Coordinates of N, CA and C in Angstrom, one line a residue:
A1 N -13.7 33.4 -38.3 CA -14.0 34.6 -38.9 C -15.3 34.4 -39.7
V2 N -16.2 35.4 -39.7 CA -17.5 35.3 -40.4 C -17.4 36.4 -41.5
S3 N -17.7 35.9 -42.7 CA -17.7 36.9 -43.8 C -19.0 37.9 -43.7
L4 N -18.9 39.1 -43.5 CA -20.0 40.0 -43.3 C -21.0 40.1 -44.5
N5 N -20.6 39.9 -45.7 CA -21.5 40.0 -46.8 C -21.8 38.7 -47.4
F6 N -21.6 37.6 -46.8 CA -21.9 36.2 -47.3 C -23.3 36.1 -47.8
E7 N -24.3 36.4 -47.0 CA -25.8 36.2 -47.3 C -26.1 37.1 -48.6
T8 N -25.6 38.4 -48.6 CA -25.8 39.3 -49.7 C -25.3 38.7 -51.0
V9 N -24.2 38.2 -51.0 CA -23.4 37.6 -52.2 C -24.2 36.4 -52.6
K10 N -24.6 35.6 -51.7 CA -25.3 34.3 -52.1 C -26.7 34.7 -52.7
E11 N -27.3 35.7 -52.2 CA -28.6 36.1 -52.8 C -28.3 36.7 -54.2
Q12 N -27.2 37.5 -54.5 CA -26.9 38.0 -55.8 C -26.6 36.7 -56.7
A13 N -25.8 35.7 -56.2 CA -25.6 34.6 -57.0 C -26.9 33.9 -57.4
D14 N -27.8 33.7 -56.4 CA -29.1 33.2 -56.8 C -29.8 33.8 -57.9
Q15 N -29.6 35.1 -58.0 CA -30.3 35.9 -59.1 C -29.5 35.8 -60.4
Y16 N -28.1 35.8 -60.3 CA -27.2 35.7 -61.5 C -27.2 34.5 -62.2
L17 N -27.2 33.3 -61.4 CA -27.0 32.1 -62.1 C -28.2 31.6 -63.0
P18 N -29.4 31.9 -62.6 CA -30.5 31.5 -63.4 C -30.5 32.2 -64.7
L19 N -29.9 33.3 -64.9 CA -29.8 34.0 -66.1 C -28.9 33.4 -67.2
H20 N -28.0 32.5 -66.8 CA -27.0 31.9 -67.5 C -27.2 30.3 -67.7
Y21 N -28.0 29.7 -66.9 CA -28.0 28.2 -67.0 C -29.4 27.6 -67.0
R22 N -29.9 27.7 -68.3 CA -31.3 27.2 -68.6 C -31.3 26.5 -70.0
N23 N -32.1 25.4 -70.0 CA -32.1 24.6 -71.2 C -33.1 25.3 -72.3
A24 N -33.4 24.7 -73.3 CA -34.2 25.2 -74.4 C -35.7 25.5 -73.9
D25 N -36.1 24.7 -73.0 CA -37.5 24.8 -72.4 C -37.5 25.9 -71.3
G26 N -36.4 26.5 -71.0 CA -36.4 27.5 -70.0 C -36.2 27.0 -68.6
D27 N -36.0 25.7 -68.5 CA -35.7 25.1 -67.1 C -34.3 25.3 -66.6
M28 N -34.2 25.6 -65.3 CA -32.9 25.8 -64.7 C -32.1 24.6 -64.8
T29 N -30.8 24.6 -65.2 CA -30.0 23.4 -65.3 C -28.8 23.3 -64.4
C30 N -28.3 22.2 -64.1 CA -27.0 22.0 -63.3 C -25.9 22.2 -64.3
Q31 N -24.8 22.8 -63.9 CA -23.8 23.1 -64.7 C -22.9 21.8 -65.0
I32 N -23.0 20.9 -64.1 CA -22.3 19.6 -64.4 C -23.0 18.6 -65.1
C33 N -24.2 18.2 -64.6 CA -25.0 17.2 -65.4 C -25.8 17.7 -66.6
K34 N -25.8 19.0 -66.6 CA -26.5 19.7 -67.6 C -28.1 19.5 -67.8
G35 N -28.5 18.7 -66.8 CA -30.0 18.3 -66.8 C -30.7 19.2 -65.9
P36 N -32.0 19.3 -66.1 CA -32.9 20.2 -65.3 C -32.6 19.9 -63.8
V37 N -32.7 20.9 -63.0 CA -32.6 20.9 -61.5 C -33.8 19.9 -61.0
P38 N -33.6 19.3 -59.9 CA -34.6 18.2 -59.6 C -36.0 18.6 -59.3
F39 N -36.3 19.9 -58.9 CA -37.6 20.3 -58.6 C -37.8 21.8 -58.6
T40 N -39.1 22.2 -58.6 CA -39.2 23.7 -58.6 C -39.8 24.0 -57.2
L41 N -39.5 25.2 -56.8 CA -40.0 25.7 -55.5 C -41.4 26.2 -55.7
D42 N -42.1 26.6 -54.6 CA -43.4 27.1 -54.7 C -43.6 28.4 -55.5
D43 N -42.6 29.2 -55.7 CA -42.7 30.3 -56.6 C -42.4 30.0 -58.1
G44 N -42.1 28.8 -58.3 CA -41.9 28.3 -59.7 C -40.5 28.3 -60.2
S45 N -39.6 28.8 -59.4 CA -38.3 28.9 -59.7 C -37.6 27.4 -59.4
G46 N -36.5 27.2 -60.3 CA -35.9 25.8 -60.1 C -35.0 25.7 -58.8
F47 N -35.0 24.7 -58.1 CA -34.1 24.5 -57.0 C -32.7 24.1 -57.4
F48 N -31.7 25.0 -57.0 CA -30.3 24.6 -57.3 C -29.6 25.1 -56.0
E49 N -28.4 24.6 -55.9 CA -27.5 25.1 -54.9 C -26.3 25.9 -55.5
A50 N -26.2 27.1 -55.0 CA -25.1 28.0 -55.4 C -23.8 27.6 -54.5
V51 N -22.9 27.0 -55.3 CA -21.6 26.6 -54.7 C -20.5 27.5 -55.0
E52 N -19.6 27.8 -54.0 CA -18.5 28.6 -54.4 C -17.6 27.9 -55.3
F53 N -17.2 28.5 -56.4 CA -16.5 27.9 -57.5 C -14.9 27.8 -57.2
I54 N -14.3 29.0 -57.2 CA -12.8 29.0 -56.9 C -12.5 29.3 -55.5
P55 N -11.9 28.4 -54.8 CA -11.7 28.5 -53.4 C -10.6 29.6 -53.1
G56 N -10.5 30.1 -52.0 CA -9.4 30.9 -51.5 C -9.3 32.4 -52.0
L57 N -10.4 32.9 -52.5 CA -10.3 34.3 -53.0 C -10.4 35.2 -51.8
K58 N -9.9 36.5 -51.9 CA -9.8 37.3 -50.8 C -11.2 37.9 -50.4
K59 N -12.1 38.0 -51.4 CA -13.4 38.5 -51.1 C -14.3 37.6 -51.7
R60 N -15.6 37.7 -51.4 CA -16.6 36.9 -52.0 C -17.3 37.7 -53.1
H61 N -17.5 37.0 -54.3 CA -18.0 37.6 -55.4 C -19.2 36.7 -55.9
F62 N -20.3 37.3 -56.3 CA -21.5 36.5 -56.7 C -21.2 35.7 -58.0
Q63 N -20.2 36.2 -58.8 CA -19.9 35.5 -60.0 C -19.1 34.3 -59.8
N64 N -18.5 34.1 -58.5 CA -17.7 32.9 -58.2 C -18.6 31.9 -57.6
Y65 N -19.7 31.6 -58.2 CA -20.5 30.5 -57.8 C -21.0 29.6 -58.9
L66 N -21.3 28.4 -58.7 CA -21.8 27.5 -59.7 C -23.2 27.1 -59.3
A67 N -24.1 26.9 -60.3 CA -25.5 26.4 -60.1 C -25.5 24.9 -60.3
L68 N -25.6 24.1 -59.2 CA -25.5 22.8 -59.2 C -26.8 22.1 -58.6
C69 N -27.0 20.9 -59.1 CA -28.0 20.1 -58.5 C -27.4 19.6 -57.1
P70 N -28.3 19.1 -56.2 CA -27.8 18.7 -54.9 C -26.7 17.6 -55.0
N71 N -26.9 16.6 -55.9 CA -25.9 15.6 -56.0 C -24.5 16.2 -56.4
H72 N -24.5 16.9 -57.4 CA -23.2 17.5 -58.0 C -22.6 18.6 -57.0
S73 N -23.5 19.2 -56.3 CA -23.1 20.1 -55.2 C -22.2 19.5 -54.2
A74 N -22.8 18.4 -53.7 CA -22.1 17.6 -52.7 C -20.8 16.9 -53.2
M75 N -20.8 16.5 -54.5 CA -19.6 16.1 -55.1 C -18.5 17.1 -55.2
Y76 N -18.9 18.3 -55.7 CA -18.1 19.4 -55.8 C -17.4 19.9 -54.5
R77 N -18.2 20.0 -53.5 CA -17.8 20.4 -52.2 C -16.9 19.3 -51.4
H78 N -17.2 18.1 -51.5 CA -16.7 17.0 -50.7 C -15.8 16.1 -51.4
A79 N -15.8 15.9 -52.7 CA -15.0 14.9 -53.3 C -14.5 15.6 -54.7
N80 N -13.9 16.7 -54.5 CA -13.4 17.5 -55.7 C -11.9 17.2 -55.8
G81 N -11.5 16.4 -56.7 CA -10.1 16.1 -56.9 C -9.4 17.1 -57.7
S82 N -10.1 18.1 -58.2 CA -9.5 19.2 -59.0 C -9.5 20.5 -58.2
K83 N -9.9 20.5 -57.0 CA -10.0 21.7 -56.1 C -8.7 22.6 -56.2
G84 N -7.6 22.0 -56.1 CA -6.3 22.7 -56.0 C -5.9 23.4 -57.4
I85 N -6.5 23.0 -58.4 CA -6.2 23.5 -59.8 C -7.3 24.3 -60.5
I86 N -8.5 24.4 -59.8 CA -9.5 25.1 -60.5 C -9.1 26.5 -60.9
R87 N -8.5 27.2 -60.2 CA -8.1 28.6 -60.6 C -7.3 28.6 -61.8
S88 N -6.3 27.8 -61.9 CA -5.4 27.8 -63.2 C -6.2 27.2 -64.3
L89 N -7.1 26.2 -64.1 CA -8.0 25.8 -65.2 C -8.8 26.9 -65.8
V90 N -9.5 27.7 -64.9 CA -10.3 28.8 -65.4 C -9.4 29.9 -66.1
E91 N -8.3 30.1 -65.6 CA -7.4 31.2 -66.1 C -7.0 30.7 -67.6
A92 N -6.9 29.4 -67.9 CA -6.5 28.9 -69.2 C -7.6 28.8 -70.2
L93 N -8.9 29.0 -69.6 CA -10.0 29.0 -70.6 C -9.9 30.0 -71.7
P94 N -10.3 29.8 -72.9 CA -10.5 30.8 -74.0 C -11.4 31.9 -73.5
D95 N -11.2 33.1 -73.8 CA -12.1 34.3 -73.5 C -13.3 34.2 -74.5
N96 N -14.4 34.9 -74.0 CA -15.5 35.2 -74.8 C -16.2 34.0 -75.5
Q97 N -16.2 32.9 -74.9 CA -17.0 31.8 -75.4 C -17.4 30.9 -74.3
A98 N -18.4 30.0 -74.6 CA -18.8 29.1 -73.6 C -17.8 28.0 -73.5
N99 N -17.6 27.3 -72.4 CA -16.6 26.4 -72.3 C -17.0 25.2 -71.4
E100 N -16.4 24.1 -71.5 CA -16.5 23.0 -70.7 C -15.2 22.8 -70.0
L101 N -15.2 22.9 -68.6 CA -14.1 22.9 -67.8 C -14.0 21.4 -67.3
E102 N -12.9 20.8 -67.6 CA -12.7 19.3 -67.2 C -12.3 19.2 -65.7
V103 N -12.9 18.5 -64.9 CA -12.6 18.3 -63.5 C -12.8 16.8 -63.1
T104 N -12.2 16.5 -62.0 CA -12.4 15.2 -61.4 C -13.3 15.3 -60.1
L105 N -14.4 14.7 -60.1 CA -15.3 14.7 -58.9 C -15.6 13.3 -58.5
A106 N -15.5 13.0 -57.3 CA -15.8 11.6 -56.8 C -15.0 10.6 -57.6
R107 N -13.7 10.8 -58.0 CA -12.8 10.0 -58.8 C -13.3 9.7 -60.1
K108 N -14.2 10.6 -60.7 CA -14.6 10.5 -62.1 C -14.4 11.8 -62.9
D109 N -14.1 11.5 -64.2 CA -13.9 12.7 -65.0 C -15.2 13.2 -65.3
M110 N -15.4 14.6 -65.2 CA -16.6 15.3 -65.5 C -16.3 16.7 -66.1
T111 N -17.3 17.4 -66.6 CA -17.1 18.7 -67.0 C -18.2 19.7 -66.3
I112 N -17.7 21.0 -66.2 CA -18.5 22.0 -65.8 C -18.7 23.0 -66.9
Y113 N -20.0 23.2 -67.3 CA -20.4 24.1 -68.3 C -20.3 25.6 -67.8
L114 N -19.6 26.4 -68.5 CA -19.6 27.8 -68.1 C -20.1 28.6 -69.3
S115 N -21.1 29.4 -69.2 CA -21.5 30.3 -70.2 C -20.4 31.3 -70.6
A116 N -20.5 31.9 -71.8 CA -19.5 32.9 -72.3 C -19.5 34.0 -71.3
V117 N -20.6 34.5 -70.9 CA -20.7 35.7 -69.9 C -20.1 35.3 -68.6
H118 N -20.3 34.1 -68.1 CA -19.8 33.7 -66.8 C -18.3 33.6 -67.0
V119 N -17.7 33.1 -68.1 CA -16.2 33.0 -68.2 C -15.7 34.4 -68.0
I120 N -16.3 35.4 -68.9 CA -15.8 36.8 -68.8 C -15.8 37.3 -67.4
D121 N -17.0 37.0 -66.8 CA -17.2 37.7 -65.4 C -16.2 37.0 -64.3
I122 N -16.1 35.7 -64.4 CA -15.1 35.1 -63.4 C -13.7 35.5 -63.7
K123 N -13.3 35.7 -65.0 CA -12.0 36.2 -65.2 C -11.7 37.6 -64.7
A124 N -12.7 38.4 -64.8 CA -12.7 39.8 -64.4 C -12.5 39.8 -62.9
V125 N -13.2 38.8 -62.1 CA -13.1 38.7 -60.7 C -11.7 38.3 -60.3
L126 N -11.0 37.5 -61.1 CA -9.7 37.1 -60.9 C -8.7 38.2 -61.0
R127 N -9.0 39.0 -62.0 CA -8.1 40.2 -62.3 C -8.2 41.2 -61.1
A128 N -9.5 41.4 -60.7 CA -9.8 42.3 -59.5 C -9.1 41.8 -58.3
E129 N -9.2 40.5 -58.1 CA -8.6 40.0 -56.8 C -7.1 40.1 -56.8
A130 N -6.4 40.1 -57.9 CA -5.0 40.2 -58.0 C -4.5 41.6 -57.4
G131 N -5.5 42.6 -57.5 CA -5.1 43.9 -57.1 C -5.5 44.2 -55.6
L132 N -6.2 43.2 -55.0 CA -6.6 43.3 -53.6 C -5.5 43.1 -52.6
P133 N -5.4 43.9 -51.4 CA -4.4 43.6 -50.4 C -4.8 42.2 -49.8
D134 N -3.7 41.5 -49.2 CA -4.0 40.3 -48.5 C -4.7 40.6 -47.2
T135 N -5.6 39.7 -46.7 CA -6.4 39.9 -45.5 C -6.1 38.6 -44.6
D136 N -6.5 38.7 -43.4 CA -6.5 37.6 -42.5 C -7.9 36.7 -42.6
E137 N -8.9 37.2 -43.4 CA -10.1 36.5 -43.4 C -10.1 35.2 -44.1

């Protein structure tokens, strides 16, 4: 099955994430290493990979993405020891504040930084998902 709105949602995530993950110098940052992304594109924007955050949702939501450097993107997608509990970890986060979510990637303890707005948005997505009918997608 192919998600019909995947590209649209990814484009929205590419616009959403830079609003929330920048350092004091205005550089785009990785939510895991918290350092600047590795390079800028010809248009001056920082290169990052938008990676789906909570697996298994019924629909795609632009708020359900992380801004990661290529190294942490690969670790999150391919060596994520916390994949099965990400949703419950997010649901347990305090509301209305920035948070560090503890995860295990490539058998190492790490944290994912989530802005206060991103926490509010992802929790709203989870509440909305609870009311959606099950699909075969």
